[in-house]
CSV table of C-alpha atoms and ligand atoms in Angstrom, one decimal:
chain,number,residue,atom,x,y,z
G,1,MET,CA,7.5,-34.1,20.3
G,2,GLN,CA,6.6,-34.8,16.6
G,3,ARG,CA,7.9,-32.4,14.0
G,4,ILE,CA,4.4,-31.4,13.1
G,5,ASP,CA,3.8,-30.0,16.7
G,6,LYS,CA,6.6,-27.4,16.1
G,7,TYR,CA,4.2,-25.7,13.6
G,8,GLU,CA,1.9,-24.8,16.5
G,9,GLN,CA,4.3,-22.0,17.4
G,10,VAL,CA,3.4,-20.4,14.0
G,11,VAL,CA,-0.2,-21.3,13.3
G,12,GLY,CA,-1.7,-22.3,16.6
G,13,LYS,CA,-2.6,-25.6,18.2
G,14,SER,CA,-6.1,-25.8,16.8
G,15,LYS,CA,-4.8,-25.9,13.2
G,16,ILE,CA,-2.5,-28.7,14.0
G,17,ASP,CA,-5.2,-30.7,15.9
G,18,GLU,CA,-7.4,-30.3,12.8
G,19,LEU,CA,-4.7,-31.7,10.6
G,20,LYS,CA,-4.3,-34.7,12.9
G,21,MET,CA,-8.1,-35.3,12.8
G,22,LEU,CA,-8.3,-35.1,9.0
G,23,ALA,CA,-5.3,-37.4,8.6
G,24,GLY,CA,-7.2,-40.0,10.7
G,25,TYR,CA,-10.0,-40.1,8.1
G,26,LEU,CA,-7.4,-41.0,5.4
G,27,LYS,CA,-6.1,-44.1,7.2
G,28,GLY,CA,-5.7,-47.0,4.7
G,29,LYS,CA,-5.6,-44.8,1.6
G,30,VAL,CA,-2.3,-44.6,-0.4
G,31,ILE,CA,-1.6,-41.2,-2.1
G,32,GLN,CA,0.9,-41.5,-4.9
G,33,HIS,CA,2.3,-38.3,-6.2
G,34,ILE,CA,4.0,-38.3,-9.7
G,35,ASN,CA,5.9,-35.6,-11.3
G,36,SER,CA,8.8,-35.2,-13.7
G,37,THR,CA,11.8,-34.2,-11.6
G,38,ALA,CA,13.0,-35.0,-8.1
G,39,MET,CA,15.1,-31.9,-8.0
G,40,GLY,CA,14.8,-28.3,-9.2
G,41,GLY,CA,11.7,-26.0,-9.4
G,42,GLY,CA,8.7,-25.4,-7.2
G,43,VAL,CA,7.0,-28.8,-7.6
G,44,ALA,CA,9.9,-30.8,-6.3
G,45,GLU,CA,10.3,-28.2,-3.6
G,46,ILE,CA,6.8,-28.6,-2.4
G,47,LEU,CA,6.6,-32.3,-2.6
G,48,SER,CA,9.8,-32.7,-0.6
G,49,LYS,CA,8.3,-30.7,2.2
G,50,ILE,CA,4.7,-31.8,2.2
G,51,ASN,CA,5.2,-35.6,2.0
G,52,PRO,CA,7.3,-36.1,5.1
G,53,LEU,CA,4.9,-34.1,7.1
G,54,MET,CA,1.9,-35.9,5.8
G,55,GLN,CA,3.6,-39.2,6.5
G,56,GLU,CA,4.2,-38.1,10.0
G,57,LEU,CA,0.5,-37.3,10.3
G,58,GLY,CA,-0.1,-40.9,9.4
G,59,VAL,CA,-1.1,-40.5,5.8
G,60,ASN,CA,0.5,-43.0,3.4
G,61,THR,CA,2.0,-40.5,0.9
G,62,GLN,CA,4.5,-41.7,-1.8
G,63,TRP,CA,6.3,-39.8,-4.6
G,64,ASP,CA,7.6,-41.2,-7.8
G,65,VAL,CA,9.1,-39.6,-10.9
G,66,ILE,CA,8.4,-40.5,-14.6
G,67,LYS,CA,11.3,-41.4,-16.8
G,68,GLY,CA,12.0,-39.2,-19.8
G,69,THR,CA,14.5,-38.8,-22.7
G,70,PRO,CA,16.2,-35.5,-23.6
G,71,ASP,CA,13.8,-35.3,-26.6
G,72,PHE,CA,10.8,-35.8,-24.3
G,73,PHE,CA,11.9,-33.0,-22.0
G,74,ASP,CA,12.5,-30.7,-25.1
G,75,VAL,CA,8.9,-31.4,-26.1
G,76,THR,CA,7.5,-30.9,-22.6
G,77,LYS,CA,9.4,-27.7,-22.2
G,78,SER,CA,7.8,-26.5,-25.5
G,79,ILE,CA,4.4,-27.6,-24.1
G,80,HIS,CA,5.2,-25.6,-20.9
G,81,ASN,CA,6.1,-22.5,-22.8
G,82,ALA,CA,3.0,-22.8,-25.0
G,83,LEU,CA,0.7,-23.2,-22.0
G,84,HIS,CA,2.3,-19.9,-20.8
G,85,GLY,CA,1.1,-18.4,-24.1
G,86,LYS,CA,4.6,-18.3,-25.6
G,87,GLU,CA,4.7,-19.1,-29.3
G,88,ALA,CA,5.8,-22.7,-29.7
G,89,ILE,CA,5.7,-25.0,-32.7
G,90,ILE,CA,5.0,-28.6,-31.7
G,91,THR,CA,5.3,-30.8,-34.8
G,92,GLU,CA,3.8,-34.2,-35.4
G,93,ASP,CA,7.2,-35.8,-34.6
G,94,MET,CA,7.3,-34.0,-31.3
G,95,TRP,CA,3.8,-35.2,-30.3
G,96,LYS,CA,5.0,-38.7,-31.3
G,97,VAL,CA,7.9,-38.4,-28.8
G,98,PHE,CA,5.5,-37.2,-26.1
G,99,ASN,CA,3.1,-40.1,-26.8
G,100,ASP,CA,5.9,-42.8,-27.1
G,101,VAL,CA,7.6,-41.8,-23.8
G,102,SER,CA,4.2,-41.5,-22.1
G,103,SER,CA,3.3,-45.0,-23.4
G,104,MET,CA,6.6,-46.4,-22.0
G,105,ASN,CA,5.8,-44.8,-18.5
G,106,ILE,CA,2.2,-46.1,-18.7
G,107,ARG,CA,3.5,-49.6,-19.4
G,108,GLU,CA,6.4,-49.7,-17.0
G,109,MET,CA,5.6,-47.5,-14.0
G,110,ASN,CA,4.5,-49.0,-10.7
G,111,LEU,CA,1.2,-47.2,-10.1
G,112,TYR,CA,-0.4,-48.3,-6.9
G,113,GLY,CA,-2.1,-45.2,-5.2
G,114,ASP,CA,-5.7,-45.2,-4.2
G,115,ILE,CA,-5.4,-41.5,-5.0
G,116,MET,CA,-3.1,-40.8,-8.0
G,117,PHE,CA,-1.8,-37.2,-7.7
G,118,ILE,CA,-0.3,-36.2,-11.1
G,119,HIS,CA,1.6,-33.0,-11.3
G,120,ASP,CA,1.8,-30.8,-14.5
G,121,PRO,CA,1.7,-31.9,-18.1
G,122,GLN,CA,4.7,-34.2,-18.3
G,123,PRO,CA,3.0,-37.2,-16.7
G,124,ILE,CA,-0.6,-36.3,-17.6
G,125,ALA,CA,-1.1,-39.3,-20.0
G,126,LEU,CA,-0.7,-41.7,-17.1
G,127,ILE,CA,-4.5,-41.3,-16.6
G,128,LYS,CA,-4.8,-44.0,-19.3
G,129,ARG,CA,-4.1,-46.5,-16.5
G,130,LYS,CA,-7.1,-45.4,-14.6
G,131,SER,CA,-9.5,-48.0,-16.1
G,132,ARG,CA,-7.1,-50.7,-14.9
G,133,MET,CA,-6.9,-49.4,-11.4
G,134,LYS,CA,-10.3,-50.2,-9.8
G,135,ASN,CA,-11.7,-47.5,-7.6
G,136,SER,CA,-8.6,-45.3,-8.0
G,137,LYS,CA,-9.2,-41.5,-7.9
G,138,TRP,CA,-7.1,-39.2,-10.1
G,139,ILE,CA,-6.1,-35.6,-9.5
G,140,TRP,CA,-4.3,-33.5,-12.0
G,141,ARG,CA,-2.3,-30.7,-10.3
G,142,CYS,CA,-1.5,-27.9,-12.6
G,143,HIS,CA,1.3,-25.7,-11.4
G,144,VAL,CA,1.5,-23.7,-14.6
G,145,ASP,CA,-0.2,-20.4,-15.5
G,146,VAL,CA,-2.8,-21.6,-18.0
G,147,SER,CA,-4.8,-18.3,-18.2
G,148,GLY,CA,-3.9,-17.8,-21.9
G,149,PRO,CA,-2.6,-21.1,-23.3
G,150,ASP,CA,-1.9,-21.9,-26.9
G,151,LYS,CA,-5.2,-23.4,-28.0
G,152,ASP,CA,-3.9,-26.5,-29.8
G,153,VAL,CA,-1.7,-27.5,-26.9
G,154,TRP,CA,-4.4,-27.0,-24.4
G,155,GLY,CA,-6.8,-28.9,-26.6
G,156,PHE,CA,-4.4,-31.8,-26.7
G,157,LEU,CA,-4.0,-31.8,-22.9
G,158,GLU,CA,-7.7,-31.2,-22.3
G,159,LYS,CA,-8.5,-34.7,-23.5
G,160,PHE,CA,-6.5,-36.1,-20.7
G,161,VAL,CA,-7.6,-33.5,-18.1
G,162,ASN,CA,-11.2,-34.4,-18.7
G,163,LYS,CA,-10.6,-38.0,-17.6
G,164,TYR,CA,-9.4,-36.9,-14.1
G,165,ASP,CA,-11.7,-36.7,-11.1
G,166,ALA,CA,-10.4,-33.3,-10.2
G,167,ALA,CA,-8.0,-30.6,-11.5
G,168,VAL,CA,-6.2,-28.3,-9.0
G,169,PHE,CA,-5.0,-24.8,-10.0
G,170,SER,CA,-3.0,-22.2,-8.0
G,171,SER,CA,-5.1,-19.2,-9.0
G,172,ALA,CA,-8.7,-18.6,-10.0
G,173,HIS,CA,-7.4,-16.9,-13.2
G,174,PHE,CA,-6.3,-20.3,-14.4
G,175,ALA,CA,-9.8,-21.9,-14.4
G,176,HIS,CA,-11.1,-23.4,-17.6
G,177,LYS,CA,-14.3,-25.0,-18.8
G,178,MET,CA,-13.7,-28.7,-18.2
G,179,LYS,CA,-15.4,-32.0,-17.2
G,180,ALA,CA,-13.1,-32.5,-14.2
G,181,ARG,CA,-14.0,-30.8,-11.0
G,182,GLN,CA,-11.8,-27.7,-10.5
G,183,VAL,CA,-10.3,-26.9,-7.2
G,184,LEU,CA,-8.3,-23.8,-6.2
G,185,ILE,CA,-5.3,-24.6,-3.9
G,186,SER,CA,-2.3,-22.3,-3.6
G,187,PRO,CA,1.2,-23.6,-3.0
G,188,SER,CA,3.1,-23.0,0.2
G,189,ILE,CA,6.4,-22.9,1.9
G,190,ASP,CA,7.8,-24.6,5.0
G,191,PRO,CA,8.8,-22.1,7.6
G,192,PHE,CA,11.1,-24.6,9.3
G,193,SER,CA,12.9,-26.0,6.2
G,194,ASP,CA,16.6,-25.2,5.6
G,195,LYS,CA,15.4,-22.8,2.9
G,196,ASN,CA,13.3,-20.7,5.3
G,197,ARG,CA,14.5,-21.2,8.9
G,198,GLU,CA,16.4,-18.5,10.7
G,199,LEU,CA,20.1,-18.7,10.0
G,200,THR,CA,23.0,-17.8,12.2
G,201,GLN,CA,25.4,-15.1,11.1
G,202,LYS,CA,28.1,-17.7,11.0
G,203,GLU,CA,26.1,-19.9,8.6
G,204,MET,CA,25.5,-17.0,6.3
G,205,ASP,CA,29.1,-15.8,6.4
G,206,ALA,CA,30.2,-19.3,5.3
G,207,VAL,CA,28.0,-19.1,2.2
G,208,LEU,CA,29.0,-15.5,1.4
G,209,ASN,CA,32.7,-16.4,1.7
G,210,LYS,CA,32.2,-19.4,-0.5
G,211,TYR,CA,30.7,-17.3,-3.3
G,212,LYS,CA,32.8,-14.1,-2.5
G,213,ILE,CA,29.7,-12.0,-2.1
G,214,ASP,CA,29.9,-9.0,0.2
G,215,PRO,CA,26.4,-7.5,0.9
G,216,GLN,CA,28.0,-4.6,2.9
G,217,ARG,CA,30.0,-3.4,-0.2
G,218,LYS,CA,26.9,-2.0,-2.0
G,219,PRO,CA,23.1,-2.5,-1.7
G,220,LEU,CA,22.3,-6.0,-3.0
G,221,VAL,CA,19.5,-6.7,-5.5
G,222,CYS,CA,18.8,-10.3,-6.1
G,223,GLN,CA,16.7,-12.7,-8.2
G,224,ILE,CA,16.7,-16.4,-7.5
G,225,SER,CA,15.2,-18.6,-10.3
G,226,ARG,CA,15.9,-21.4,-12.7
G,227,TYR,CA,17.6,-19.9,-15.8
G,228,ASP,CA,14.4,-19.8,-17.9
G,229,ALA,CA,13.4,-17.2,-20.4
G,230,LEU,CA,10.1,-16.8,-18.6
G,231,LYS,CA,11.9,-15.7,-15.5
G,232,ASP,CA,13.5,-13.0,-17.6
G,233,PRO,CA,17.0,-12.9,-16.0
G,234,VAL,CA,18.2,-10.7,-18.8
G,235,GLY,CA,15.4,-8.3,-18.1
G,236,VAL,CA,16.6,-8.2,-14.5
G,237,ILE,CA,20.0,-7.1,-15.7
G,238,GLU,CA,18.5,-4.4,-17.8
G,239,ALA,CA,16.4,-3.2,-14.9
G,240,TYR,CA,19.6,-3.2,-12.7
G,241,LYS,CA,21.4,-1.1,-15.3
G,242,LEU,CA,18.6,1.5,-15.2
G,243,VAL,CA,18.8,1.6,-11.4
G,244,LYS,CA,22.5,1.8,-11.4
G,245,LYS,CA,22.3,5.2,-13.1
G,246,TYR,CA,20.9,6.6,-9.8
G,247,VAL,CA,21.9,4.2,-7.0
G,248,ASP,CA,25.2,2.4,-6.8
G,249,CYS,CA,24.2,-1.2,-6.2
G,250,GLN,CA,25.1,-4.7,-7.0
G,251,LEU,CA,23.1,-7.5,-8.6
G,252,LEU,CA,23.1,-11.2,-7.7
G,253,LEU,CA,21.4,-13.7,-10.0
G,254,VAL,CA,21.2,-17.3,-8.7
G,255,GLY,CA,19.8,-20.3,-10.6
G,256,ASN,CA,20.0,-24.0,-10.6
G,257,ARG,CA,19.3,-26.8,-13.1
G,258,ALA,CA,16.1,-28.9,-13.1
G,259,THR,CA,16.4,-32.3,-14.8
G,260,ASP,CA,13.1,-31.6,-16.7
G,261,ASP,CA,14.3,-28.2,-18.0
G,262,PRO,CA,16.6,-28.5,-21.0
G,263,GLU,CA,17.0,-24.7,-21.6
G,264,GLY,CA,18.9,-23.8,-18.4
G,265,ASP,CA,22.4,-23.7,-20.0
G,266,LYS,CA,21.3,-21.7,-23.0
G,267,ILE,CA,19.6,-19.0,-20.9
G,268,TYR,CA,22.6,-18.9,-18.5
G,269,LYS,CA,24.9,-18.2,-21.4
G,270,GLN,CA,22.6,-15.3,-22.4
G,271,VAL,CA,22.8,-14.0,-18.9
G,272,LEU,CA,26.6,-14.1,-18.9
G,273,GLU,CA,26.7,-12.2,-22.2
G,274,ALA,CA,24.3,-9.6,-20.8
G,275,LYS,CA,26.4,-9.3,-17.7
G,276,GLY,CA,29.5,-8.6,-19.7
G,277,ASP,CA,32.4,-7.5,-17.5
G,278,ASP,CA,30.4,-5.6,-14.9
G,279,PRO,CA,32.1,-6.4,-11.6
G,280,ASP,CA,28.9,-5.6,-9.7
G,281,ILE,CA,26.9,-8.4,-11.3
G,282,THR,CA,27.3,-11.9,-10.0
G,283,ALA,CA,25.4,-14.7,-11.9
G,284,LEU,CA,25.7,-18.1,-10.2
G,285,MET,CA,24.7,-21.5,-11.5
G,286,VAL,CA,24.4,-23.4,-8.2
G,287,GLU,CA,23.7,-26.9,-6.9
G,288,ASP,CA,20.5,-27.3,-4.8
G,289,ILE,CA,21.7,-26.3,-1.3
G,290,PRO,CA,18.7,-24.8,0.5
G,291,SER,CA,20.6,-23.0,3.2
G,292,GLU,CA,22.5,-21.1,0.4
G,293,ILE,CA,19.3,-19.9,-1.1
G,294,ASN,CA,18.1,-18.9,2.3
G,295,THR,CA,21.3,-16.9,2.8
G,296,PHE,CA,21.0,-15.1,-0.5
G,297,GLN,CA,17.5,-14.1,0.3
G,298,ARG,CA,18.3,-13.0,3.8
G,299,VAL,CA,21.3,-10.8,2.9
G,300,SER,CA,19.6,-9.0,0.0
G,301,ASP,CA,18.2,-5.5,0.2
G,302,VAL,CA,15.6,-6.0,-2.5
G,303,ILE,CA,14.4,-9.3,-4.0
G,304,VAL,CA,13.2,-9.3,-7.6
G,305,GLN,CA,11.0,-11.8,-9.5
G,306,LYS,CA,10.6,-10.3,-12.9
G,307,SER,CA,8.8,-13.3,-14.5
G,308,ILE,CA,7.0,-12.9,-17.8
G,309,ARG,CA,4.7,-15.8,-16.8
G,310,GLU,CA,4.6,-17.6,-13.5
G,311,GLY,CA,2.6,-20.4,-12.0
G,312,PHE,CA,2.9,-19.2,-8.4
G,313,ALA,CA,6.5,-18.1,-7.6
G,314,LEU,CA,7.5,-19.8,-4.4
G,315,THR,CA,10.6,-17.6,-4.5
G,316,VAL,CA,8.3,-14.6,-3.8
G,317,SER,CA,6.8,-16.4,-0.8
G,318,GLU,CA,10.2,-17.3,0.5
G,319,ALA,CA,11.5,-13.8,0.2
G,320,LEU,CA,8.4,-12.3,1.9
G,321,TRP,CA,8.5,-14.8,4.7
G,322,LYS,CA,12.0,-13.4,5.4
G,323,GLY,CA,10.5,-9.9,5.6
G,324,LYS,CA,12.2,-8.8,2.4
G,325,PRO,CA,10.9,-6.0,0.1
G,326,VAL,CA,10.0,-7.7,-3.2
G,327,VAL,CA,9.6,-6.2,-6.7
G,328,ALA,CA,7.8,-8.8,-8.8
G,329,SER,CA,5.8,-8.9,-12.1
G,330,ASN,CA,2.0,-8.8,-11.9
G,331,VAL,CA,1.6,-12.2,-13.4
G,332,GLY,CA,0.3,-15.7,-12.5
G,333,GLY,CA,0.3,-16.3,-8.7
G,334,ILE,CA,2.3,-13.3,-7.8
G,335,PRO,CA,-0.6,-10.9,-7.2
G,336,LEU,CA,-2.0,-13.4,-4.8
G,337,GLN,CA,1.1,-12.8,-2.7
G,338,ILE,CA,1.8,-9.1,-3.3
G,339,LYS,CA,-0.7,-6.3,-2.9
G,340,HIS,CA,1.0,-3.4,-4.6
G,341,LYS,CA,2.6,-0.9,-2.3
G,342,TYR,CA,1.4,-2.9,0.7
G,343,SER,CA,3.2,-6.2,0.8
G,344,GLY,CA,5.6,-5.5,-2.0
G,345,MET,CA,5.7,-3.8,-5.4
G,346,LEU,CA,4.2,-5.2,-8.6
G,347,CYS,CA,5.6,-4.3,-12.0
G,348,HIS,CA,4.8,-4.8,-15.6
G,349,THR,CA,7.9,-3.7,-17.4
G,350,ILE,CA,11.7,-3.5,-17.1
G,351,GLU,CA,11.4,0.3,-16.5
G,352,GLY,CA,8.6,-0.3,-13.9
G,353,ALA,CA,10.8,-2.9,-12.1
G,354,ALA,CA,13.7,-0.4,-12.1
G,355,PHE,CA,11.6,2.4,-10.8
G,356,SER,CA,10.4,0.3,-7.8
G,357,ILE,CA,13.9,-1.1,-7.1
G,358,LYS,CA,15.3,2.4,-7.0
G,359,GLN,CA,12.5,3.6,-4.7
G,360,LEU,CA,13.0,0.8,-2.2
G,361,LEU,CA,16.8,1.2,-2.2
G,362,ASN,CA,16.3,4.9,-1.4
G,363,ALA,CA,13.6,4.4,1.2
G,364,PRO,CA,14.7,1.6,3.6
G,365,GLU,CA,12.1,2.2,6.2
G,366,TYR,CA,9.3,1.9,3.6
G,367,ALA,CA,11.0,-1.2,2.2
G,368,ARG,CA,11.1,-2.7,5.7
G,369,ARG,CA,7.3,-2.0,6.2
G,370,LEU,CA,6.4,-3.7,2.9
G,371,GLY,CA,8.5,-6.7,3.9
G,372,GLU,CA,6.9,-6.9,7.3
G,373,ASN,CA,3.4,-6.9,5.7
G,374,GLY,CA,4.5,-9.5,3.3
G,375,ARG,CA,5.7,-11.8,6.0
G,376,GLU,CA,2.3,-11.6,7.8
G,377,HIS,CA,0.5,-12.2,4.5
G,378,ILE,CA,2.5,-15.4,3.9
G,379,LYS,CA,2.0,-16.5,7.5
G,380,GLN,CA,-1.7,-16.2,7.1
G,381,ASN,CA,-2.1,-17.7,3.7
G,382,PHE,CA,0.9,-19.6,2.3
G,383,LEU,CA,2.4,-21.9,4.9
G,384,LEU,CA,2.4,-25.6,4.3
G,385,THR,CA,-0.1,-26.4,7.2
G,386,ARG,CA,-2.9,-24.6,5.2
G,387,HIS,CA,-1.8,-26.5,2.1
G,388,ILE,CA,-1.8,-29.9,3.7
G,389,ARG,CA,-5.3,-29.2,5.2
G,390,GLU,CA,-6.7,-28.3,1.7
G,391,TYR,CA,-5.1,-31.4,0.1
G,392,MET,CA,-6.5,-33.7,2.8
G,393,LEU,CA,-10.0,-32.1,2.3
G,394,LEU,CA,-9.7,-32.6,-1.4
G,395,PHE,CA,-8.7,-36.3,-1.0
G,396,LEU,CA,-11.7,-36.8,1.3
G,397,SER,CA,-14.1,-35.0,-1.0
G,398,LEU,CA,-13.2,-37.5,-3.8
G,399,TYR,CA,-15.0,-40.3,-1.9
G,400,SER,CA,-18.6,-40.6,-1.3
G,401,ASN,CA,-19.6,-41.1,2.3
G,402,LYS,CA,-19.6,-44.8,2.0
G,403,ASP,CA,-15.8,-45.0,1.4
G,404,VAL,CA,-14.6,-42.7,4.1
G,405,VAL,CA,-16.0,-41.8,7.5
G,406,THR,CA,-18.2,-38.8,7.3
G,407,LEU,CA,-16.7,-35.5,8.5
I,1,UDP,N1,15.4,-22.5,-6.3
I,1,UDP,C1,16.5,-23.1,-5.8
I,1,UDP,N2,17.7,-22.8,-6.3
I,1,UDP,C2,17.8,-21.9,-7.4
I,1,UDP,C3,16.7,-21.4,-7.9
I,1,UDP,C4,15.5,-21.7,-7.4
I,1,UDP,O1,16.5,-23.8,-4.8
I,1,UDP,O2,19.0,-21.7,-7.8
I,1,UDP,C5,14.1,-22.9,-5.7
I,1,UDP,C6,13.4,-21.7,-5.1
I,1,UDP,O3,14.0,-21.3,-3.9
I,1,UDP,C7,12.0,-22.2,-5.1
I,1,UDP,C8,11.9,-23.1,-6.3
I,1,UDP,O4,13.2,-23.5,-6.6
I,1,UDP,O5,11.8,-22.9,-3.9
I,1,UDP,C9,11.3,-22.4,-7.5
I,1,UDP,O6,9.9,-22.4,-7.4
I,1,UDP,P1,9.1,-21.3,-8.1
I,1,UDP,O7,7.6,-21.6,-7.8
I,1,UDP,O8,9.5,-19.9,-7.7
I,1,UDP,O9,9.4,-21.5,-9.7
I,1,UDP,P2,9.5,-22.7,-10.7
I,1,UDP,O10,10.9,-23.0,-10.8
I,1,UDP,O11,8.7,-23.8,-10.1
I,1,UDP,O12,8.9,-22.2,-12.0
């Protein structure tokens, strides 16, 4: 049995048969994904799950990562923040760093895809190679919330975006007027990955012992995210402190480092300062071990995602898939996943987050029902089989009928 067949248990045989059929139409085409980190963050997470499955379906899917200097990632982090509407000053010198590193990648990277699938702003300038790659099709996949970007920064990127054949966004709110064809495709999670599969009690106990976390001691509230100001970990601590006045609970913050995110250590330091000597707060900086994240999500009583801006928030999908009650900000892709008071709780402020966390800790049966609805919503909409289907349809749509067998 192929691994792909296992997904039949979750989504049904007809969906898997359809994937096999679509993959057949892509025979002979090479898809080359390019992003800026092999590890850390949602993009790497998705590519590491989607690619092996598409390869198994017979689609030649490859993944390469651009090279960057620390200066370059400082600039691209500022671009990222500015796209999220955060004030950011990008000087002439910074644009020069962006252009110089882009030129180096344009010169040196081995680009060979029939379909070039470029993720996020960091590698966006690679489109300059398009004219030298006859018949190649180019997709720009934007994982960022660009609903209210800094105009100058968007204006700079737009010149590149307009040269792509298609631009993919995670939410309709992120659409812009542009020359490239716009496509709406939401991200997804893999229900059988180590991050999402069922775990045995023994597996979870090993993780809890390693980090000395006892979920039985007090109700456990948890946020798992890169240490990034836009994920607002300090705001989570403030919300926890408000909850704590009424419900004796403990808080777990978990984050990792992404090679393309230079701000992690700075924000982690702020978190440690905000935590102070509260023995009920644990703030971990961890290596990427998916079964550990899985454990933290499964043993929590309430999962929080108090982002200020958010592309999609896979962490919300992961938590809902595990049937957990989630309190998350009403930003970016989060409202696609949470319908307020049905599949989780949406919040706008620290006080709002605290109010919902308190409510869920006090009403476990209500919390359980929200989690159950959330799991069903993820099953229907955000599993990787749906994602792969939409990507394959997008690839096929890039060709006129003469290049690819008609559907
Ligand atoms: N993640 C992880 N370890 C951490 C923090 C996050 O493995 O310490 C994972 C998380 O489980 C999710 C991804 O990184 O799969 C984050 O994706 P999301 O869309 O939530 O946010 P992004 O980091 O892309 O902004």
